[in-house]
mmCIF file of C-alpha atoms in Angstrom:
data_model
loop_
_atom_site.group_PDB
_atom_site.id
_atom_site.type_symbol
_atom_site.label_atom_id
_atom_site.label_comp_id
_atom_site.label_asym_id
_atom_site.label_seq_id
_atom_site.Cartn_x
_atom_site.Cartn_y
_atom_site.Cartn_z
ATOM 1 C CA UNK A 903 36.445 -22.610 -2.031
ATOM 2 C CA UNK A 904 33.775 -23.902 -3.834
ATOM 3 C CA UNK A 905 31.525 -20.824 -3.369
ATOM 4 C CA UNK A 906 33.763 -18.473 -4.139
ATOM 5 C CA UNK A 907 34.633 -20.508 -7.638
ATOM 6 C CA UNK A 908 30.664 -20.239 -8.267
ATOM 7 C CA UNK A 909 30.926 -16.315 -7.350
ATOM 8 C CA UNK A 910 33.289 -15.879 -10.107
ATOM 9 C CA UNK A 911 37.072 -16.406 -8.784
ATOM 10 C CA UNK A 912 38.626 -18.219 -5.444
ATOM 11 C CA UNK A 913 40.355 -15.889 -3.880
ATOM 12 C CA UNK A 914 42.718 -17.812 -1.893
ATOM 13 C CA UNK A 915 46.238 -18.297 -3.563
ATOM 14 C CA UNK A 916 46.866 -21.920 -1.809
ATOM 15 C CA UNK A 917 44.064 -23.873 -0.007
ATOM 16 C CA UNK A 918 45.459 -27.183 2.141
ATOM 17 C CA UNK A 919 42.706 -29.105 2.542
ATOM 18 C CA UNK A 920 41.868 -32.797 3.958
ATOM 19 C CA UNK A 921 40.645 -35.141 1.441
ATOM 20 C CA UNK A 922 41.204 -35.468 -2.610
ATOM 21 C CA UNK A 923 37.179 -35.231 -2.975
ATOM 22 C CA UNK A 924 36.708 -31.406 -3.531
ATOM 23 C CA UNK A 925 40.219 -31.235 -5.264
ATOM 24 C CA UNK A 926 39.620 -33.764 -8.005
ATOM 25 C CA UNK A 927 35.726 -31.665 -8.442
ATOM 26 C CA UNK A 928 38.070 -28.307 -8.951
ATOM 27 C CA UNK A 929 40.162 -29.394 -11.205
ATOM 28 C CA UNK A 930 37.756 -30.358 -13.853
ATOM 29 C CA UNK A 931 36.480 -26.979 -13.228
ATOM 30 C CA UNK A 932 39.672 -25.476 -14.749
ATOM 31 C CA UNK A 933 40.291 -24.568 -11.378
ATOM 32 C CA UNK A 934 43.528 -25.613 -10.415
ATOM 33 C CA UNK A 935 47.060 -24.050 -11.483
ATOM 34 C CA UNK A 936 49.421 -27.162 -12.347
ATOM 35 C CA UNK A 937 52.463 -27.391 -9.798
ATOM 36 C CA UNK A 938 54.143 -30.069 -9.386
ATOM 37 C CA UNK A 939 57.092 -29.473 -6.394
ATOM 38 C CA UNK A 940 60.397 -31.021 -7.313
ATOM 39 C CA UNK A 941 60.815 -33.300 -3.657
ATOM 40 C CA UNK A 942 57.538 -35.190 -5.920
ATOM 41 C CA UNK A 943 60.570 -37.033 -7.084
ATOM 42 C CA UNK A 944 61.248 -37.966 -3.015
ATOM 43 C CA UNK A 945 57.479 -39.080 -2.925
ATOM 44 C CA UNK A 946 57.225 -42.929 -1.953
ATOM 45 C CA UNK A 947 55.082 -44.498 -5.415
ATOM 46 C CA UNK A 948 51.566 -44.179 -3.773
ATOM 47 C CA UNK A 949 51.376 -40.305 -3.652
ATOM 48 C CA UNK A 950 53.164 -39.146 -6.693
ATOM 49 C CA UNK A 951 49.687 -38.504 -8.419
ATOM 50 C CA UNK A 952 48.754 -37.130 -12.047
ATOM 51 C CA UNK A 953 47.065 -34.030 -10.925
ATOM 52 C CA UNK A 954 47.293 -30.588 -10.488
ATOM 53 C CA UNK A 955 47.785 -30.666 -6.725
ATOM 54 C CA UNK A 956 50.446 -32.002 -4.463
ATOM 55 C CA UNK A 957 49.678 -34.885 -1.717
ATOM 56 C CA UNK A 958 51.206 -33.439 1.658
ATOM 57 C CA UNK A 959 50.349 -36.355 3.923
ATOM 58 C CA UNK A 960 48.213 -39.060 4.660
ATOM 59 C CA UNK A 961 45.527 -40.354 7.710
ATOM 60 C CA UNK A 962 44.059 -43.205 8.084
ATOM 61 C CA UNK A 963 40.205 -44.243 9.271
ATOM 62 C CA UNK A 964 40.470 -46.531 11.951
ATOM 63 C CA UNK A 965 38.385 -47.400 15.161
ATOM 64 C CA UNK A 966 39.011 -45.607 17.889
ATOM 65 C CA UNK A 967 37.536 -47.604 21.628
ATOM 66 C CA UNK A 968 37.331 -46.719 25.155
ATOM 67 C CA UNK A 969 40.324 -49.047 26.480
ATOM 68 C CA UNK A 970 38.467 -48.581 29.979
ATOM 69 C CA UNK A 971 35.317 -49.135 28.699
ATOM 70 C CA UNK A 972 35.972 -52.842 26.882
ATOM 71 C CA UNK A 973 38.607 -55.249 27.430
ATOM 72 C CA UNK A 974 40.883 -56.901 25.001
ATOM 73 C CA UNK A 975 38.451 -59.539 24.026
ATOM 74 C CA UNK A 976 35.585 -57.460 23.276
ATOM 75 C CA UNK A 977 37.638 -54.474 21.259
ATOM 76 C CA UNK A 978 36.247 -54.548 17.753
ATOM 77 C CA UNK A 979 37.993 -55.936 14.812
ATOM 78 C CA UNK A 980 36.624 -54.715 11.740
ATOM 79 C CA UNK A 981 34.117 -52.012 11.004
ATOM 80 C CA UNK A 982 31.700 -54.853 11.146
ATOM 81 C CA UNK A 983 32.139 -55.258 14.296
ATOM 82 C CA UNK A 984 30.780 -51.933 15.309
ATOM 83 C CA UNK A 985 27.243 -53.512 14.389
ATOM 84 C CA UNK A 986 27.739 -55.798 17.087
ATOM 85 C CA UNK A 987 24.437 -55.491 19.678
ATOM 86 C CA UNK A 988 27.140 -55.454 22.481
ATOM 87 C CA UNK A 989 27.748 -51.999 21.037
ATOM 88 C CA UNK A 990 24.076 -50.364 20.782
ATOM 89 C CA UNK A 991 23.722 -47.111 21.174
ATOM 90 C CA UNK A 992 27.271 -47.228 21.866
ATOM 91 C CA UNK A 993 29.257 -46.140 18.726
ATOM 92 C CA UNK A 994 29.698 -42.995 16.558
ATOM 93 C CA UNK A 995 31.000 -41.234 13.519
ATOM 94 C CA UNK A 996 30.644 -37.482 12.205
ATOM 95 C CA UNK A 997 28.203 -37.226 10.001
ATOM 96 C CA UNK A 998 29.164 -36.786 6.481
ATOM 97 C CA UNK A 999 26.960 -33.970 5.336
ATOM 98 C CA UNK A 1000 28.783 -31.364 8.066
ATOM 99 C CA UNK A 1001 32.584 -32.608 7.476
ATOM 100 C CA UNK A 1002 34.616 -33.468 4.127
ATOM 101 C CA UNK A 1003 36.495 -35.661 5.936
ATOM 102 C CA UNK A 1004 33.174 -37.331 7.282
ATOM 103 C CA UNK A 1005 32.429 -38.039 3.738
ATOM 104 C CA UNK A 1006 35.688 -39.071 2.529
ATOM 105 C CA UNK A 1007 35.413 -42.063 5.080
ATOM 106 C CA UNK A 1008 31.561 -42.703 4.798
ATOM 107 C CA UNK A 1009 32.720 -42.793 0.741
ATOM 108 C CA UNK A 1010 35.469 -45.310 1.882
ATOM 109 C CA UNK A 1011 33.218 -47.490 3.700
ATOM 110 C CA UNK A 1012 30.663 -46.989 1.292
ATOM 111 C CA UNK A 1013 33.516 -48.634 -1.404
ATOM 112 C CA UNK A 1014 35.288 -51.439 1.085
ATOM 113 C CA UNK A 1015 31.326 -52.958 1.453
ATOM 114 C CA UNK A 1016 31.103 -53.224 -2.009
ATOM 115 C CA UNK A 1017 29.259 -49.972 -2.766
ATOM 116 C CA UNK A 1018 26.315 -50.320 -1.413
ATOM 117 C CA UNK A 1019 25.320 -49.092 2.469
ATOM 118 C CA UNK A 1020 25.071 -53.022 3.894
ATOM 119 C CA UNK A 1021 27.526 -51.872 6.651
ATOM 120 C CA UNK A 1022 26.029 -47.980 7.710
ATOM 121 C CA UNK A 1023 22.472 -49.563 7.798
ATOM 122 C CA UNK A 1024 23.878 -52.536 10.180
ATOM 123 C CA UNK A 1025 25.414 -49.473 11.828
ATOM 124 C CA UNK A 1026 22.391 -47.389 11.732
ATOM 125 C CA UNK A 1027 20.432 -49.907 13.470
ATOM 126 C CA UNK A 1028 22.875 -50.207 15.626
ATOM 127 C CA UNK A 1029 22.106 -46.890 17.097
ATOM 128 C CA UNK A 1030 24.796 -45.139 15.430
ATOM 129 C CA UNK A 1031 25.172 -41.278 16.572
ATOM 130 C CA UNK A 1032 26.382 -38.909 14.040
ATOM 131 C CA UNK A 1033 28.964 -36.417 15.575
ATOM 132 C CA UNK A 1034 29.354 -32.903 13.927
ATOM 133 C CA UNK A 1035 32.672 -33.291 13.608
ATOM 134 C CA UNK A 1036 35.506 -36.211 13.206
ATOM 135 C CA UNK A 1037 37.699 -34.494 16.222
ATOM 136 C CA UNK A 1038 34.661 -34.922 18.142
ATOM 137 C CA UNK A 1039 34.915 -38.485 18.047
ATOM 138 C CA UNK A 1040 37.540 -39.030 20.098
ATOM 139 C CA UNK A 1041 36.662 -36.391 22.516
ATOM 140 C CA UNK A 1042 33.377 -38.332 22.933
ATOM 141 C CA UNK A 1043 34.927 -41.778 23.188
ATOM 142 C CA UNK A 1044 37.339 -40.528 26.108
ATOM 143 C CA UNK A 1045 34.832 -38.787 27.974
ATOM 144 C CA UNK A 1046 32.796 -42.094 28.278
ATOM 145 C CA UNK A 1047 29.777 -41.159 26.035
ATOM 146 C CA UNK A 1048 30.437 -43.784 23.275
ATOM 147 C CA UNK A 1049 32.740 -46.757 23.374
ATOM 148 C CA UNK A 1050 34.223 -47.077 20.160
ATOM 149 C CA UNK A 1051 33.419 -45.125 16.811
ATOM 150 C CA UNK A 1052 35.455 -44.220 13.151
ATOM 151 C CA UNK A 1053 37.518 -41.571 12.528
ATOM 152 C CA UNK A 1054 41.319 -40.202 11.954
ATOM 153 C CA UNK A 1055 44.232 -41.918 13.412
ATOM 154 C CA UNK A 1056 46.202 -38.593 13.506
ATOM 155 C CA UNK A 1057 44.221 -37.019 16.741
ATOM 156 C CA UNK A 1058 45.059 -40.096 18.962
ATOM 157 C CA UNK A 1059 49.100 -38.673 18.936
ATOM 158 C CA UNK A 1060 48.689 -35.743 19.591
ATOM 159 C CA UNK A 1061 45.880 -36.015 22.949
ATOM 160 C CA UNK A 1062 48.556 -38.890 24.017
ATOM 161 C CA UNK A 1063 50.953 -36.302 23.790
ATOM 162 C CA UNK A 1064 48.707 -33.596 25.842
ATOM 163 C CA UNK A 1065 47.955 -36.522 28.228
ATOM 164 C CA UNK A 1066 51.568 -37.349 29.118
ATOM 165 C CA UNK A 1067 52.540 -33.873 28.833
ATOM 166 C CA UNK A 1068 49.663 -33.225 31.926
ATOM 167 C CA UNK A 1069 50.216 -36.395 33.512
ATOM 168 C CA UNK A 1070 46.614 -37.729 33.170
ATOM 169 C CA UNK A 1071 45.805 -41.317 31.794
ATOM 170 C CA UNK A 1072 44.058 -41.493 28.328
ATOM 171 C CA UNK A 1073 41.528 -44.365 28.334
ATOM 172 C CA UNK A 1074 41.538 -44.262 24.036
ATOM 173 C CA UNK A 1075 43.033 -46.799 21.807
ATOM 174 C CA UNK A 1076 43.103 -47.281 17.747
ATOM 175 C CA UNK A 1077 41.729 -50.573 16.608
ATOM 176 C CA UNK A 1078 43.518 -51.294 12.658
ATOM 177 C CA UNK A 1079 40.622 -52.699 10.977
ATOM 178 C CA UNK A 1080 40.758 -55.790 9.408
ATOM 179 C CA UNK A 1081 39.402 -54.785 6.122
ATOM 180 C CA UNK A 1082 42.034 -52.105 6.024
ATOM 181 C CA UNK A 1083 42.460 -48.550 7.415
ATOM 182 C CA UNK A 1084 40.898 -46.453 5.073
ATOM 183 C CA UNK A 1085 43.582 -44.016 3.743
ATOM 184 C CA UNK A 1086 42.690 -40.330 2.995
ATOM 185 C CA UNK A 1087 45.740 -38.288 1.504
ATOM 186 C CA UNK A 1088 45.628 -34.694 2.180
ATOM 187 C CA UNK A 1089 46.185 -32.260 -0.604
ATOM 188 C CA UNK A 1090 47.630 -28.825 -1.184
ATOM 189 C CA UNK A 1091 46.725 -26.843 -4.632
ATOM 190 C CA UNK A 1092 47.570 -23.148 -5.874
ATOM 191 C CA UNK A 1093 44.331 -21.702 -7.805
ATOM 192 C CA UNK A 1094 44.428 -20.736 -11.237
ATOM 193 C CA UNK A 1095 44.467 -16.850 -11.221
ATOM 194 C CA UNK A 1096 46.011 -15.333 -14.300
ATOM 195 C CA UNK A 1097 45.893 -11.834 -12.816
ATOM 196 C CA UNK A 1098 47.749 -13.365 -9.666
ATOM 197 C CA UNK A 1099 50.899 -10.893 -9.263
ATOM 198 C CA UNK A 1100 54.053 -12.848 -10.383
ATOM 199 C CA UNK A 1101 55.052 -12.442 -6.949
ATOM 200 C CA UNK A 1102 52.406 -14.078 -4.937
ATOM 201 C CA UNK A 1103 52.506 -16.964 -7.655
ATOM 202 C CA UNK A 1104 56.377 -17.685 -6.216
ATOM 203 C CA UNK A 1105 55.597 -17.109 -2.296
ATOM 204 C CA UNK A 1106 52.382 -19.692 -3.437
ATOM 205 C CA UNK A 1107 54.971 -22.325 -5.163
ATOM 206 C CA UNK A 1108 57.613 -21.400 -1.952
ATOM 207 C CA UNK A 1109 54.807 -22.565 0.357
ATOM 208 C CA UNK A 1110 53.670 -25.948 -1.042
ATOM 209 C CA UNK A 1111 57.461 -26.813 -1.851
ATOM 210 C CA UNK A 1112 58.290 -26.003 2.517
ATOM 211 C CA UNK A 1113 55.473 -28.213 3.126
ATOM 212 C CA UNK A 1114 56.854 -31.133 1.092
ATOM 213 C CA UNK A 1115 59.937 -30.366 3.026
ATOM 214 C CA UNK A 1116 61.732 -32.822 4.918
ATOM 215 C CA UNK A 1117 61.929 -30.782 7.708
ATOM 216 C CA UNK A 1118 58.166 -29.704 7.211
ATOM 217 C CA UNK A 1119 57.410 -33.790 6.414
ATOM 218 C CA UNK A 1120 58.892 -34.796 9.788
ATOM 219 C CA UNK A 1121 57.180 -31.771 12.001
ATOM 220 C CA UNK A 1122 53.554 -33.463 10.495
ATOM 221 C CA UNK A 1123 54.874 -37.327 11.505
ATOM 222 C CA UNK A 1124 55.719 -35.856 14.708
ATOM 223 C CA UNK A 1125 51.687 -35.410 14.862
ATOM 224 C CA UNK A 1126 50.721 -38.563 13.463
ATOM 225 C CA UNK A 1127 50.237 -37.788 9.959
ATOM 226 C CA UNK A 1128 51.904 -40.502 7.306
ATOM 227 C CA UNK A 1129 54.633 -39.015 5.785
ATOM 228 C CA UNK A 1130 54.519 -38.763 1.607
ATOM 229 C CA UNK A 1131 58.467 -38.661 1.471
ATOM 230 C CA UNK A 1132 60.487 -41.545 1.269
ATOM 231 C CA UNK A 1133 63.209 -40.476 3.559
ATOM 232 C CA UNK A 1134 60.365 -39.648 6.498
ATOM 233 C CA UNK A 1135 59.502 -42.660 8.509
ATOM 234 C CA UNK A 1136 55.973 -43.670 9.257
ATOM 235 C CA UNK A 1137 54.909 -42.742 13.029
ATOM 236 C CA UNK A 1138 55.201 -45.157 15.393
ATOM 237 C CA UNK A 1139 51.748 -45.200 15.919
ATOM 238 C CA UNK A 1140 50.869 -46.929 12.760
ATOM 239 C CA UNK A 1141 51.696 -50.743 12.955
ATOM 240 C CA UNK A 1142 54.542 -52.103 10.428
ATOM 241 C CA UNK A 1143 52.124 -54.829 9.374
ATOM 242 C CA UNK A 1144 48.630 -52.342 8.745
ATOM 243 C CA UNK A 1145 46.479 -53.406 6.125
ATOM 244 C CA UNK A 1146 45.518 -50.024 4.277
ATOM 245 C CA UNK A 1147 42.713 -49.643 1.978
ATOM 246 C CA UNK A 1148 43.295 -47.257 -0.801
ATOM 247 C CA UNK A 1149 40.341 -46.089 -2.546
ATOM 248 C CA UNK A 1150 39.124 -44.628 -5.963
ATOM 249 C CA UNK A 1151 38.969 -41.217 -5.713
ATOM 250 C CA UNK A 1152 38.544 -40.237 -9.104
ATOM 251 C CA UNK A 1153 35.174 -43.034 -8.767
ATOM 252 C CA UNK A 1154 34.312 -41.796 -5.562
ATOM 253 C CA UNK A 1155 34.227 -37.840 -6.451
ATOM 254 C CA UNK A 1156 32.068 -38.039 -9.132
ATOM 255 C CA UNK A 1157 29.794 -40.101 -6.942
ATOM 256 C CA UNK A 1158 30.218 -37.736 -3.539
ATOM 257 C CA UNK A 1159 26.918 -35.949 -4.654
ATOM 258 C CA UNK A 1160 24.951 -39.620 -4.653
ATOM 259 C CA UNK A 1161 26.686 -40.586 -1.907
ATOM 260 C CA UNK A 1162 26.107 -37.601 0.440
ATOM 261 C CA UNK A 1163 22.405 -37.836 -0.240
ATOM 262 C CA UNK A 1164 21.521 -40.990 -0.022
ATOM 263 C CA UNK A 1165 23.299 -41.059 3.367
ATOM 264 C CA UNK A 1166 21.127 -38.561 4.181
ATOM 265 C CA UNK A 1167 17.706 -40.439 3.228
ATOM 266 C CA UNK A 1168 18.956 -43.372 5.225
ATOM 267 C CA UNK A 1169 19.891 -41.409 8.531
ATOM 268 C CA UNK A 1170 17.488 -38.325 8.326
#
């Protein structure tokens, strides 16, 4: 999106993307064409937003463990925990300069330890391995190669599902940190595009209002994402009781640059 906005235009009518980082950056370009669906007015408090986009759901960072690999009394806690020397060379996150979503939660942790990188240098010398991707965290985790790491809750549903579905046990688990899950809402924006026909502007506006659905809002809990509609209920998996951590992003996006590189200088 963003290098087609520096070419001149984004093509794309809609764009659904997974963190408010690169939405919040586009629409102080001028970017964004303001549409607000009318279910906003359905939207529980937290994700009716002043913006020109649309919150469509919500995941939380968490850590994920190995359930075979440590036993109740040595699952971590908190993030902090991860830093543990029981867990050298034994944890992992994606690495945020390869995945938005990477960044959104290296931002969050950056924010929970009181912006500064205390916690990912514990981590780092820790022997923290940076995955490529967040959905390769769990795959990593299950296949034995790490025991515990950060990422989504969302993907833990849906490879429970898969498992039961094939009949093979899942050894993975979701640990709800103690300093609270991070929470990363998930957008969806039209582009501006005053030459858009007036036709593809209402199958645009048809689209985002389907998502915000009820009936499209309960086909994403069914997959673990958090609901924004007050008349969805919250997944199962997520405890009644989680303590979420809801961040700045209008702080945190114009600091994504500073943050993305000096994560790089202190892991490359």
């Amino acid at each position: 999106m963003w290098t087609e906005l520096e070419s001149g235009e984004i093509r794309a009518d809609v764009f659904w993307g997974s963190d408010p980082l690169v939405y919040n950056a586009l629409e102080a370009r001028g970017a964004l064409s303001p549409f607000q669906p009318e279910a906003v007015a359905s939207f529980r408090p937290e994700f009716q937003v002043d913006h020109d986009y649309t919150l469509v759901s919500e995941r939380y960072g968490v850590i994920i463990y190995n359930s075979d690999a440590l036993h109740v009394e040595n699952v971590p806690t908190s993030f902090a925990d991860l830093a543990d020397p029981s867990l050298r060379e034994r944890i992992v996150h994606a690495d945020p300069t390869q995945s938005a979503t990477a960044l959104a939660l290296v931002a969050g942790l950056y924010e929970i330890s009181g912006n500064d990188w205390t916690l990912e240098t514990r981590l780092r010398d820790n022997g923290l391995f940076l995955a490529r991707r967040n959905g390769d965290v769990p795959m990593k985790i299950q296949e034995g190669e790490f025991d515990a790491g950060i990422a989504p809750h969302d993907p833990i549903t849906r490879l429970r599902k898969k498992a039961q579905k094939e009949g093979y046990p899942l050894p993975l688990a979701i640990a709800w940190p103690s300093e609270g899950a991070i929470a990363i809402q998930r957008p969806i924006a039209i582009s501006r595009n005053p030459a858009r026909p007036a036709e593809n502007q209402q199958i645009a506006e048809a689209f985002v209002r389907f998502l915000v659905s009820r009936k499209a809002q309960n086909m994403m809990a069914n997959f673990g994402f958090v609901s924004v509609r007050s008349d969805v209920p919250v997944p199962s998996i997520v405890p009644e009781d989680v303590v979420v951590s809801r961040l700045d992003w209008e702080t945190l996006t114009d600091r994504q640059e500073m943050i993305a590189d000096e994560f790089a200088a202190l892991f490359h």
